[in-house]
Amino acid sequence: MPDRDTKGAVRNITDLARLAGVSPGTVSRALAGKSLVNAKTREKIEAIAREHGFRPNQMASGLRRQKTGVIGVVIPLGHDTRQQISDSFFMTLLGFLADELTREGYDLMLRRVVPETDPDWLDRFIGSGMIDGVIVIGQSDQFDRIEDIADGYGPMVVWGNHTEGQLHCVVGTDNRLGGRQAAERLIAAGAKQLAFLGDTTAIEFAARFAGANDVVRRMGLPSMIELPTHLSPERAGEEIADHLVAHGDDIDGIFAATDTLAALALTALRERGVAVPGDIRLVGFDDLPIARQTVPPLTTVRQDIAAGARGLVDLLLRRLAGDKTESLVLPPELVIRETA
Amino acid sequence: MPDRDTKGAVRNITDLARLAGVSPGTVSRALAGKSLVNAKTREKIEAIAREHGFRPNQMASGLRRQKTGVIGVVIPLGHDTRQQISDSFFMTLLGFLADELTREGYDLMLRRVVPETDPDWLDRFIGSGMIDGVIVIGQSDQFDRIEDIADGYGPMVVWGNHTEGQLHCVVGTDNRLGGRQAAERLIAAGAKQLAFLGDTTAIEFAARFAGANDVVRRMGLPSMIELPTHLSPERAGEEIADHLVAHGDDIDGIFAATDTLAALALTALRERGVAVPGDIRLVGFDDLPIARQTVPPLTTVRQDIAAGARGLVDLLLRRLAGDKTESLVLPPELVIRETA
DNA sequence: GTGAAAGCGCTAACAC
DNA sequence: GTGTTAGCGCTTTCAC
């Protein structure tokens, strides 16, 4: 264990310089792995550093170099989405992001914000001086605010939905296409009256809904029934049950905005004795692990989360380097299991 | 939107001071909300700051005050646990931690580390100068290293298992007690030959196993069969199937180390045509959302994740304030549903 | 109540 | 190849 209490405790680069009999500048160069340092000197410095468990203070270094080596990751919690909800999808994405950023030598500073109570959430984060760039996970209902910022701040990439002509650089699945795939599958499986389960004020969900609608209209089927829900499992569970009471007999296909909602719907349908896919066909979105484990396993539209994380980090790094980058739209993939 | 391109762009406290016609010191005091600043002066300074969207640089402030306002959260990825696995439980805990820390005015710096490739993971983080304290999520197989650090570094709290006489401050569920509850339930439901599903080299899991064993021995039943698995769903799925081929007919009760494993086991059992709880009883651990959604819903041992997060933050803050704190052991709660 | 000045720990010219 | 020096942007004595 590092020698914390030798009388010559090493608190900074200057202490270390004294012990090594060189100047602070040399220590800085040696520890930063710069060229132009005598091999023996460097070795000696590294030895002393190791012996005392010394690491240069990143705050000081950051201040001086005007870069921190930290990327901010912020999750805006929308209107409904109080507290910890930020569902499994975002959490999984966060995990991948952590891995990618680590690989690139960056640290990750995480913030969850409630835009309603803190309209300044994005400026505040960016202006803190603590981060070199920012990744926003989910546009929530903050599209406009994000656009505002994008106008004057380069190193930002957002996970979310791509809209024609938008300013901010976004990475995300083609939600509209995914919606089409879902509706096509439901119809191919025999559904005639579709319903959309989820809150369409979220822009990603609205796009999924719109995609499904494209197909419904093209096929000349009756327009979809909207079944709005919150995202938190507790509330959504009840809401779904209510929806089924109201519309359960009118519909024969459900497109759920997420797998979580689909799983909940499956449970509610089973409780009502509705056969899936016999009476009602069901398609989810995301392809989270839970999709394989429902009974029957869920047909769903897959988002490639790992590719998304890689894209976010990749684009952000290029922006950090000064590039102007385009948005990245990933293709969704229909995964056919047994609910449709 | 903040006025980024006025000719008098405000990049630091000194610029702002010039505009306000005061000294940097006064601006600092005003923006930090210190007393002893004339109300009018303060107001003027705040107005200018707002107008220019200026925020003091936290790096500089941190450097000067020798505190950063950032808490490090580190997830050591164990031997088997490559990549993003760190299961839903940790991710959920992380979400609650983010909320708690935010409430207390701290930012959260997240790191996932692979101790095998980076034995110095904890020193490195602490020594970086970027964080005021650290929360370690999960001891993985790093108990000894954590003990080493705890010896010389105060502001650290760890989520994990409590062991008699340990140095580091830990918050966690009483795993051994949870294990007892699980075994008691399995036996009450008619099981005679229990199996433990999961990797007992993880210390938390070992404690759960030990607890179950306590009961098995006390009741004079044959000792438990160990069914080791990895944590990632893909690998665990196959491993479980294999285990069932080897031992499926010998056992009538399974205690799974986590709900995720339990859900996987349920699927595997269904595929083999084994009735649950008719032929084999099953109990999980954690009470994640998935536990309500399996078919049939899972009997499990609940960990109070929110309370855990609150405890971690609470203890850390007290340690930051210089207190010596005891560990916090939370009671598990058996939740009886339909698998046992 | 405010200004002046020193310095947190580090890096990057610029000398030599 | 190494030392010297001048800050990065902020806070905080200490004067007044």
XYZ file of C-alpha atoms (C1' of nucleotides) in Angstrom:
712
model
C 0.000 0.000 0.000
C 1.204 3.493 -0.827
C 3.358 5.068 1.765
C 0.984 7.700 3.084
C 2.793 8.764 6.194
C 6.457 8.909 5.470
C 7.751 12.178 6.773
C 8.230 13.293 3.190
C 4.615 12.933 2.121
C 4.250 13.831 -1.519
C 1.250 16.096 -1.997
C 2.136 17.634 -5.309
C 4.504 17.731 -8.146
C 6.780 20.128 -6.336
C 7.285 17.809 -3.375
C 8.111 15.053 -5.771
C 10.508 17.296 -7.652
C 12.365 18.049 -4.468
C 12.737 14.361 -3.635
C 13.938 13.588 -7.128
C 16.277 16.545 -7.187
C 14.756 18.010 -10.322
C 12.364 20.824 -11.162
C 8.570 20.594 -11.145
C 8.531 21.086 -14.885
C 10.539 17.951 -15.421
C 8.299 15.963 -13.150
C 5.284 17.189 -15.062
C 6.815 16.154 -18.361
C 7.909 12.787 -17.043
C 4.549 11.908 -15.550
C 2.685 13.104 -18.621
C 4.789 10.792 -20.743
C 6.161 13.592 -22.863
C 9.196 12.914 -24.962
C 12.298 14.897 -24.187
C 12.962 13.520 -20.756
C 16.069 11.588 -19.923
C 15.253 7.909 -19.503
C 16.979 7.683 -16.150
C 15.359 10.815 -14.809
C 11.963 9.611 -15.881
C 12.510 6.261 -14.275
C 13.553 7.804 -11.018
C 10.552 10.097 -10.991
C 8.184 7.272 -11.753
C 9.730 5.179 -9.024
C 9.226 7.875 -6.413
C 5.690 8.506 -7.619
C 4.872 4.838 -7.328
C 6.457 4.545 -3.939
C 4.337 7.364 -2.573
C 1.197 6.539 -4.490
C 1.299 9.969 -6.032
C -0.924 11.049 -8.937
C -1.016 14.504 -10.398
C -4.108 16.487 -9.498
C -6.465 16.400 -12.449
C -8.282 19.525 -11.391
C -5.153 21.583 -11.540
C -4.061 19.992 -14.752
C -7.485 20.546 -16.220
C -7.544 24.149 -15.198
C -4.229 24.826 -16.779
C -4.836 22.910 -19.992
C -8.397 24.096 -20.353
C -9.678 20.602 -20.732
C -10.897 18.198 -18.135
C -10.974 14.750 -19.648
C -14.541 14.458 -18.472
C -17.638 14.020 -20.583
C -20.980 14.971 -19.118
C -23.881 12.623 -19.555
C -27.239 14.094 -18.723
C -30.627 12.448 -18.532
C -33.515 14.876 -18.632
C -36.435 13.446 -16.723
C -39.593 14.439 -18.537
C -42.860 15.733 -17.174
C -44.269 12.389 -16.158
C -40.977 10.696 -15.523
C -40.381 11.684 -11.941
C -37.616 10.085 -9.997
C -35.716 7.028 -10.925
C -37.779 5.756 -13.763
C -35.411 6.375 -16.667
C -36.138 2.954 -17.836
C -33.918 0.025 -18.506
C -33.231 1.212 -21.987
C -31.471 4.382 -20.882
C -29.685 2.574 -18.128
C -28.352 0.001 -20.549
C -27.259 2.731 -22.899
C -25.523 4.416 -19.988
C -23.607 1.250 -19.249
C -22.336 1.026 -22.794
C -21.466 4.704 -22.787
C -19.393 4.250 -19.669
C -17.463 1.488 -21.366
C -16.887 3.434 -24.558
C -15.809 6.605 -22.814
C -13.460 4.678 -20.576
C -11.880 3.080 -23.600
C -11.253 6.529 -25.007
C -9.708 7.724 -21.783
C -12.541 9.938 -20.639
C -14.329 10.043 -17.361
C -18.068 10.275 -17.170
C -19.992 12.763 -15.107
C -23.615 11.789 -14.709
C -26.495 14.140 -14.067
C -30.193 13.531 -13.968
C -32.160 16.710 -14.225
C -35.758 17.760 -14.024
C -36.102 20.430 -16.705
C -39.365 21.645 -15.279
C -37.837 22.737 -12.011
C -34.549 23.711 -13.612
C -35.010 25.256 -17.033
C -31.310 26.069 -17.167
C -30.238 22.472 -16.855
C -28.158 22.309 -20.013
C -26.427 25.693 -19.794
C -25.576 24.999 -16.216
C -23.894 21.738 -17.009
C -21.988 23.072 -19.961
C -21.013 26.269 -18.214
C -19.718 24.493 -15.136
C -16.268 24.162 -16.602
C -16.177 20.576 -15.451
C -16.771 18.880 -18.756
C -15.241 18.909 -22.208
C -18.430 17.870 -23.929
C -21.880 16.562 -23.243
C -24.046 13.639 -24.237
C -27.757 14.081 -23.695
C -29.682 10.861 -23.241
C -33.172 11.420 -24.569
C -34.749 14.598 -25.795
C -37.695 14.266 -23.464
C -39.808 17.351 -24.158
C -36.730 19.564 -24.389
C -36.180 19.593 -28.132
C -36.277 23.381 -28.391
C -33.935 24.041 -25.537
C -31.451 21.595 -26.994
C -31.711 23.300 -30.364
C -30.988 26.636 -28.697
C -27.817 25.339 -27.157
C -26.635 23.549 -30.270
C -26.555 26.923 -31.928
C -23.619 28.117 -29.885
C -21.976 25.024 -28.482
C -20.237 22.379 -30.533
C -19.300 19.359 -28.431
C -22.778 17.986 -27.819
C -24.411 14.845 -29.125
C -27.897 13.725 -28.284
C -29.563 10.341 -28.188
C -32.991 10.656 -29.676
C -35.116 11.104 -32.711
C -33.930 12.738 -35.900
C -36.110 15.449 -37.365
C -35.577 16.910 -40.794
C -33.445 20.041 -40.641
C -32.668 20.017 -36.961
C -29.552 21.704 -35.678
C -28.314 19.382 -32.986
C -26.355 16.258 -33.750
C -28.381 13.235 -32.850
C -27.835 9.507 -32.742
C -30.827 7.246 -32.680
C -32.886 4.560 -34.231
C -35.125 5.314 -37.152
C -38.241 5.261 -35.041
C -40.629 5.855 -37.881
C -39.248 2.938 -39.820
C -39.430 0.824 -36.678
C -43.060 1.809 -36.315
C -43.714 0.688 -39.853
C -42.071 -2.661 -39.258
C -44.163 -3.204 -36.169
C -47.443 -2.375 -37.882
C -46.597 -4.485 -40.891
C -45.913 -7.444 -38.680
C -49.105 -7.006 -36.695
C -51.126 -6.837 -39.874
C -49.324 -9.775 -41.451
C -50.208 -11.724 -38.318
C -53.848 -10.971 -38.923
C -54.592 -7.773 -37.030
C -57.065 -5.288 -38.519
C -57.664 -2.781 -35.742
C -54.422 -1.627 -34.198
C -53.782 0.280 -31.001
C -50.701 2.199 -29.911
C -49.700 1.830 -26.300
C -47.648 4.703 -24.904
C -47.352 8.434 -24.484
C -47.026 10.149 -27.851
C -45.909 13.473 -26.424
C -42.444 11.931 -26.196
C -41.001 12.639 -29.595
C -39.460 9.196 -30.142
C -42.758 7.554 -29.379
C -44.618 9.960 -31.607
C -42.367 8.900 -34.473
C -43.027 5.226 -33.801
C -46.713 5.945 -33.775
C -46.473 7.920 -36.994
C -44.638 5.076 -38.705
C -47.299 2.580 -37.723
C -49.925 5.019 -38.921
C -48.245 5.226 -42.324
C -48.855 1.539 -42.799
C -52.371 1.549 -41.420
C -53.369 4.281 -43.822
C -51.628 2.725 -46.770
C -53.520 -0.511 -46.152
C -56.792 1.318 -45.754
C -57.365 0.000 -42.239
C -59.257 1.900 -39.533
C -57.031 4.387 -37.783
C -55.147 3.360 -34.675
C -56.521 3.753 -31.205
C -54.229 5.623 -28.844
C -53.710 4.155 -25.418
C -51.611 6.695 -23.500
C -49.664 5.588 -20.427
C -47.003 6.784 -18.084
C -43.634 5.116 -18.171
C -43.348 3.916 -14.597
C -44.411 0.279 -14.305
C -46.701 0.902 -11.336
C -48.836 3.522 -12.984
C -48.664 2.005 -16.442
C -49.911 -1.321 -15.129
C -53.179 0.159 -13.929
C -53.597 2.343 -16.959
C -53.211 -0.613 -19.261
C -55.817 -2.587 -17.350
C -58.198 0.365 -17.701
C -57.498 0.669 -21.395
C -58.289 -2.985 -21.899
C -61.600 -2.607 -20.159
C -62.451 0.282 -22.442
C -61.057 -1.012 -25.726
C -60.068 -4.623 -25.221
C -62.808 -6.010 -27.427
C -62.382 -3.542 -30.267
C -58.763 -4.213 -31.051
C -56.786 -7.179 -32.309
C -53.291 -5.770 -32.425
C -51.197 -3.703 -30.015
C -47.997 -1.868 -30.797
C -46.335 -1.001 -27.502
C -43.893 1.896 -27.382
C -41.407 -0.121 -25.333
C -40.824 -3.716 -24.295
C -41.523 -2.780 -20.729
C -45.003 -1.648 -21.668
C -45.456 -4.698 -23.861
C -44.567 -7.013 -20.994
C -47.038 -5.228 -18.783
C -49.687 -5.514 -21.462
C -49.009 -9.208 -21.786
C -49.637 -9.684 -18.092
C -52.830 -7.645 -18.237
C -54.065 -9.577 -21.250
C -53.398 -12.890 -19.582
C -55.341 -11.758 -16.549
C -58.306 -10.965 -18.756
C -58.025 -14.326 -20.443
C -57.163 -12.844 -23.809
C -55.028 -15.135 -25.977
C -51.812 -13.735 -27.456
C -51.333 -13.878 -30.371
C -54.636 -15.687 -30.927
C -57.030 -12.885 -30.010
C -54.639 -9.961 -29.898
C -51.221 -9.662 -31.516
C -48.543 -7.706 -29.708
C -45.284 -6.073 -30.783
C -42.863 -4.241 -28.512
C -39.870 -1.978 -29.071
C -36.212 -2.095 -27.903
C -35.523 -5.817 -27.569
C -34.441 -5.610 -23.974
C -33.541 -8.853 -22.222
C -37.078 -9.078 -20.891
C -38.381 -9.583 -24.421
C -36.979 -13.113 -24.496
C -38.402 -14.002 -21.148
C -42.036 -13.146 -21.373
C -44.553 -15.914 -22.009
C -44.891 -16.156 -24.913
C -41.648 -14.392 -25.877
C -42.130 -10.977 -27.364
C -41.971 -10.029 -31.000
C -40.283 -6.668 -30.987
C -38.323 -4.036 -32.863
C -34.692 -4.139 -31.916
C -32.564 -1.082 -31.243
C -28.824 -1.689 -31.340
C -27.830 -0.088 -28.070
C -24.145 -0.904 -28.312
C -23.923 0.634 -31.753
C -25.769 3.658 -30.436
C -23.290 4.182 -27.629
C -20.374 3.769 -30.003
C -21.932 6.286 -32.350
C -22.521 8.830 -29.621
C -18.967 8.680 -28.382
C -17.483 8.571 -31.824
C -19.349 11.644 -33.011
C -18.636 13.521 -29.827
C -14.917 12.891 -30.124
C -14.939 14.134 -33.681
C -16.781 17.248 -32.613
C -14.289 17.747 -29.832
C -11.643 17.643 -32.518
C -13.476 20.391 -34.355
C -15.303 18.403 -37.027
C -18.791 19.276 -38.074
C -20.638 15.969 -37.954
C -23.871 14.672 -39.376
C -26.454 12.871 -37.317
C -26.440 9.099 -37.256
C -29.654 7.197 -37.824
C -29.519 3.505 -37.011
C -31.754 0.923 -38.641
C -34.225 -0.900 -36.422
C -34.619 -4.631 -36.832
C -37.809 -6.592 -36.441
C -37.287 -9.612 -34.210
C -40.052 -12.125 -34.655
C -40.816 -14.275 -31.639
C -44.226 -15.459 -30.630
C -46.574 -12.593 -29.839
C -47.124 -11.614 -33.449
C -30.532 32.398 -24.811
C -27.389 33.721 -23.152
C -25.618 36.435 -25.023
C -22.585 34.570 -26.228
C -21.221 37.027 -28.723
C -21.565 40.473 -27.289
C -18.271 42.202 -27.688
C -17.845 42.044 -23.925
C -18.012 38.272 -23.615
C -17.708 37.247 -19.984
C -15.291 34.378 -19.635
C -14.425 34.692 -15.999
C -15.036 36.489 -12.808
C -12.589 39.204 -13.722
C -14.414 40.128 -16.923
C -17.590 40.302 -14.962
C -15.934 42.411 -12.304
C -14.829 44.903 -14.916
C -18.346 45.199 -16.319
C -19.789 45.672 -12.879
C -17.138 48.126 -11.872
C -16.066 46.116 -8.839
C -13.228 43.814 -7.929
C -13.093 40.071 -8.667
C -13.227 39.371 -4.976
C -16.592 41.031 -4.676
C -17.973 39.134 -7.613
C -16.790 35.902 -6.078
C -18.488 36.731 -2.810
C -21.690 37.825 -4.493
C -21.981 34.743 -6.697
C -21.151 32.420 -3.849
C -23.989 33.937 -1.841
C -21.730 35.052 0.967
C -23.069 37.573 3.416
C -21.224 40.876 3.569
C -22.065 42.091 0.123
C -24.115 45.195 -0.467
C -27.570 44.235 -1.696
C -27.394 46.556 -4.686
C -23.934 45.418 -5.681
C -24.993 41.818 -5.467
C -28.056 42.452 -7.536
C -26.095 44.181 -10.239
C -23.564 41.386 -10.381
C -26.243 38.762 -10.572
C -27.989 40.657 -13.342
C -24.859 40.816 -15.459
C -24.111 37.169 -14.806
C -27.575 36.191 -15.900
C -27.449 38.366 -18.965
C -24.258 36.736 -20.145
C -25.086 33.241 -19.001
C -21.989 33.243 -16.867
C -21.206 30.580 -14.267
C -18.047 30.425 -12.227
C -15.635 27.717 -13.280
C -15.985 24.831 -10.885
C -12.562 23.468 -11.626
C -10.899 26.650 -10.518
C -13.133 26.968 -7.528
C -12.486 23.365 -6.644
C -8.773 23.776 -6.931
C -8.752 26.768 -4.690
C -11.121 25.391 -2.063
C -9.649 21.919 -2.124
C -13.027 20.337 -2.661
C -14.788 19.497 -5.846
C -18.432 18.895 -5.082
C -18.131 15.610 -6.923
C -18.610 12.129 -5.542
C -17.054 9.230 -7.384
C -19.112 6.123 -7.953
C -17.156 3.121 -9.073
C -18.367 -0.273 -10.190
C -15.699 -2.935 -10.162
C -16.426 -5.512 -12.821
C -15.445 -8.886 -11.464
C -13.557 -11.730 -13.092
C -16.459 -13.161 -15.017
C -18.391 -9.959 -15.381
C -16.806 -8.544 -18.478
C -18.362 -5.586 -20.159
C -21.665 -4.051 -19.447
C -23.260 -6.777 -17.446
C -23.372 -5.093 -14.049
C -26.874 -6.238 -13.750
C -30.099 -4.387 -13.365
C -29.690 -4.311 -9.639
C -26.582 -2.151 -9.732
C -28.043 0.038 -12.417
C -31.136 0.667 -10.369
C -29.021 1.465 -7.349
C -27.030 3.851 -9.491
C -30.192 5.666 -10.490
C -31.208 6.171 -6.886
C -27.708 7.267 -5.997
C -27.801 9.891 -8.703
C -31.027 11.246 -7.271
C -29.764 11.303 -3.710
C -26.464 12.930 -4.552
C -28.183 15.544 -6.654
C -30.481 16.349 -3.775
C -27.438 16.940 -1.629
C -25.830 19.193 -4.195
C -23.161 16.800 -5.373
C -22.281 15.703 -8.824
C -21.598 12.110 -9.659
C -18.602 10.821 -11.483
C -19.072 7.291 -12.736
C -16.348 4.778 -13.409
C -16.530 1.149 -14.306
C -13.264 -0.595 -13.782
C -11.794 -3.997 -14.424
C -9.644 -4.687 -11.376
C -7.852 -7.519 -13.109
C -6.330 -5.294 -15.741
C -6.044 -2.322 -13.408
C -5.102 -3.355 -9.893
C -4.732 0.284 -8.932
C -8.320 1.156 -9.747
C -9.270 2.529 -6.373
C -6.119 4.513 -5.580
C -6.236 6.008 -9.017
C -9.745 7.258 -8.594
C -9.194 8.635 -5.133
C -5.870 10.174 -6.009
C -7.164 11.916 -9.079
C -8.117 14.980 -7.113
C -11.425 15.044 -8.908
C -13.630 13.678 -6.173
C -14.378 14.489 -2.569
C -15.377 10.959 -1.709
C -16.157 7.625 -3.256
C -18.961 5.105 -3.266
C -18.015 1.617 -4.388
C -20.877 -0.406 -5.814
C -20.199 -4.038 -5.072
C -17.134 -5.595 -3.544
C -16.719 -8.039 -6.399
C -13.600 -10.007 -5.502
C -11.826 -6.902 -4.270
C -12.533 -7.124 -0.567
C -8.878 -7.000 0.420
C -7.967 -4.084 -1.762
C -10.885 -2.111 -0.381
C -9.799 -2.926 3.141
C -6.318 -1.646 2.328
C -7.647 1.663 1.185
C -10.095 2.066 4.039
C -7.099 2.043 6.316
C -5.892 5.411 5.119
C -8.828 7.089 3.454
C -11.988 8.186 5.210
C -14.656 9.296 2.766
C -15.508 5.938 1.261
C -18.632 3.848 1.602
C -19.187 0.529 -0.074
C -22.300 -1.321 -1.134
C -21.898 -4.940 -0.285
C -21.760 -7.605 2.317
C -20.881 -6.995 5.931
C -18.261 -9.205 7.478
C -17.497 -9.282 11.174
C -14.667 -6.938 12.053
C -14.112 -5.415 8.655
C -12.565 -1.989 8.328
C -14.492 -0.407 5.510
C -17.895 1.132 5.986
C -20.453 -0.883 4.140
C -24.149 -0.609 3.391
C -26.000 -3.691 2.307
C -28.681 -6.216 2.859
C -28.232 -8.950 5.402
C -27.554 -11.553 2.766
C -27.212 -14.419 5.173
C -30.585 -13.694 6.694
C -32.052 -13.378 3.212
C -30.617 -16.765 2.371
C -32.288 -18.228 5.435
C -35.631 -16.736 4.514
C -35.363 -18.177 1.024
C -34.501 -21.669 2.221
C -37.209 -21.630 4.869
C -39.765 -20.716 2.275
C -38.618 -23.402 -0.149
C -38.795 -26.002 2.565
C -42.160 -24.772 3.816
C -43.401 -25.149 0.249
C -42.376 -28.797 0.297
C -38.823 -28.877 -1.018
C -36.382 -31.399 0.455
C -33.375 -31.253 -1.838
C -32.319 -27.686 -2.490
C -29.948 -26.279 -5.051
C -28.227 -22.897 -5.137
C -28.029 -21.207 -8.488
C -25.202 -18.708 -8.869
C -21.516 -18.086 -8.460
C -20.505 -18.320 -4.822
C -17.125 -16.687 -5.308
C -18.969 -13.394 -5.172
C -19.055 -12.614 -1.496
C -22.687 -11.481 -1.381
C -23.793 -14.642 -3.073
C -21.638 -16.741 -0.795
C -23.447 -15.206 2.174
C -26.841 -15.985 0.664
C -25.715 -19.534 0.093
C -24.400 -19.805 3.621
C -27.704 -18.569 5.034
C -29.655 -21.149 3.105
C -27.198 -23.777 4.255
C -27.794 -22.821 7.870
C -31.418 -23.794 7.475
C -30.772 -26.936 5.485
C -28.411 -28.190 8.168
C -30.664 -27.227 11.009
C -33.498 -29.186 9.400
C -31.283 -32.175 8.787
C -31.866 -32.102 5.029
C -29.316 -33.263 2.457
C -26.822 -30.534 1.673
C -27.461 -28.132 -1.146
C -26.293 -28.738 -4.664
C -24.285 -25.876 -6.127
C -25.158 -24.774 -9.626
C -22.569 -22.161 -10.563
C -23.297 -19.715 -13.376
C -22.007 -16.564 -14.902
C -24.020 -13.410 -14.516
C -24.587 -12.502 -18.133
C -27.970 -13.746 -19.358
C -26.566 -15.333 -22.506
C -24.058 -17.566 -20.788
C -26.196 -18.199 -17.742
C -29.073 -19.397 -19.913
C -27.031 -22.225 -21.371
C -25.407 -23.081 -18.102
C -28.762 -23.400 -16.413
C -30.038 -25.695 -19.132
C -26.971 -27.872 -18.649
C -27.417 -27.928 -14.905
C -30.992 -29.066 -15.317
C -29.931 -31.918 -17.530
C -27.425 -33.007 -14.905
C -29.444 -32.407 -11.744
C -32.995 -31.589 -12.773
C -34.427 -34.820 -11.448
C -32.580 -34.791 -8.145
C -33.793 -31.467 -6.855
C -37.136 -30.020 -5.866
C -36.190 -26.512 -4.795
C -33.948 -23.828 -6.306
C -32.654 -20.736 -4.583
C -31.394 -18.386 -7.272
C -28.820 -15.766 -6.339
C -30.695 -13.054 -8.257
C -34.083 -12.539 -9.857
C -32.442 -12.430 -13.241
C -31.111 -15.929 -12.756
C -34.455 -17.040 -11.352
C -36.296 -15.757 -14.409
C -33.862 -17.587 -16.643
C -34.335 -20.739 -14.605
C -38.082 -20.419 -14.915
C -37.812 -20.317 -18.682
C -35.482 -23.301 -18.737
C -37.775 -25.262 -16.459
C -40.793 -24.524 -18.606
C -38.917 -25.729 -21.655
C -38.195 -29.004 -19.927
C -41.822 -29.327 -18.933
C -41.087 -29.057 -15.229
C -43.961 -27.575 -13.206
C -43.211 -24.627 -10.910
C -43.926 -24.771 -8.042
C -45.449 -28.254 -8.507
C -42.257 -30.184 -9.264
C -39.657 -27.617 -8.338
C -40.043 -24.593 -6.072
C -38.101 -21.471 -6.907
C -37.066 -18.397 -4.937
C -35.133 -15.438 -6.300
C -33.350 -12.463 -4.740
C -33.661 -8.667 -5.202
C -37.319 -8.185 -6.135
C -36.579 -6.385 -9.356
C -39.539 -5.380 -11.530
C -39.121 -8.575 -13.523
C -40.104 -10.606 -10.471
C -43.729 -9.520 -10.854
C -43.826 -10.291 -14.518
C -42.615 -13.823 -14.810
C -45.149 -16.611 -15.225
C -45.882 -17.532 -12.554
C -44.696 -14.439 -10.647
C -41.587 -14.975 -8.612
C -41.332 -15.496 -4.904
C -38.235 -13.592 -3.935
C -36.225 -11.877 -1.226
C -36.558 -8.138 -1.477
C -33.693 -5.686 -1.092
C -34.711 -2.114 -0.421
C -32.657 -0.355 -3.046
C -33.900 3.141 -2.300
C -33.053 2.767 1.362
C -29.666 1.452 0.352
C -28.905 4.485 -1.770
C -30.042 6.812 0.956
C -27.858 4.998 3.446
C -24.799 5.160 1.221
C -25.112 8.876 0.644
C -26.010 9.617 4.207
C -23.029 7.779 5.620
C -20.691 9.256 3.060
C -21.751 12.786 3.914
C -21.188 12.130 7.561
C -17.764 10.770 6.834
C -17.023 13.794 4.715
C -17.896 15.844 7.773
C -15.333 13.883 9.736
C -17.575 11.425 11.579
C -16.538 7.850 12.116
C -19.553 5.846 11.009
C -20.732 2.299 11.526
C -21.842 0.054 8.710
C -25.517 -0.205 7.899
C -27.125 -3.596 7.457
C -30.597 -3.570 5.955
C -33.177 -6.272 6.575
C -34.269 -8.368 3.598
C -37.951 -9.119 3.180
C -39.436 -12.293 1.811
C -42.043 -11.549 -0.854
C -44.265 -14.518 -1.454
C -45.732 -14.803 -4.917
C -46.329 -18.025 -6.772
C -43.122 -19.927 -7.408
C -42.757 -21.134 -3.834
C -18.600 46.439 2.308
C -14.788 46.279 -0.903
C -10.035 46.013 -3.004
C -5.359 43.992 -3.352
C -2.661 40.148 -3.457
C -1.276 35.530 -2.698
C -1.717 30.954 -4.097
C -4.492 26.099 -4.971
C -1.343 22.318 -8.370
C -0.286 22.003 -12.676
C 1.571 22.990 -17.716
C 3.802 25.338 -21.508
C 6.549 28.788 -23.405
C 10.961 30.306 -23.274
C 15.611 30.189 -21.934
C 19.922 27.855 -21.543
C 17.161 17.598 -21.536
C 16.032 20.655 -17.773
C 15.045 24.939 -15.029
C 12.396 29.229 -14.689
C 8.400 31.686 -14.984
C 3.903 33.080 -15.837
C -0.482 32.124 -15.505
C -5.399 28.847 -15.853
C -9.991 31.087 -12.715
C -11.157 31.209 -8.495
C -11.305 32.173 -3.088
C -9.716 34.202 0.906
C -7.012 36.441 4.192
C -5.722 41.073 5.307
C -6.082 45.874 4.895
C -8.781 49.880 4.700
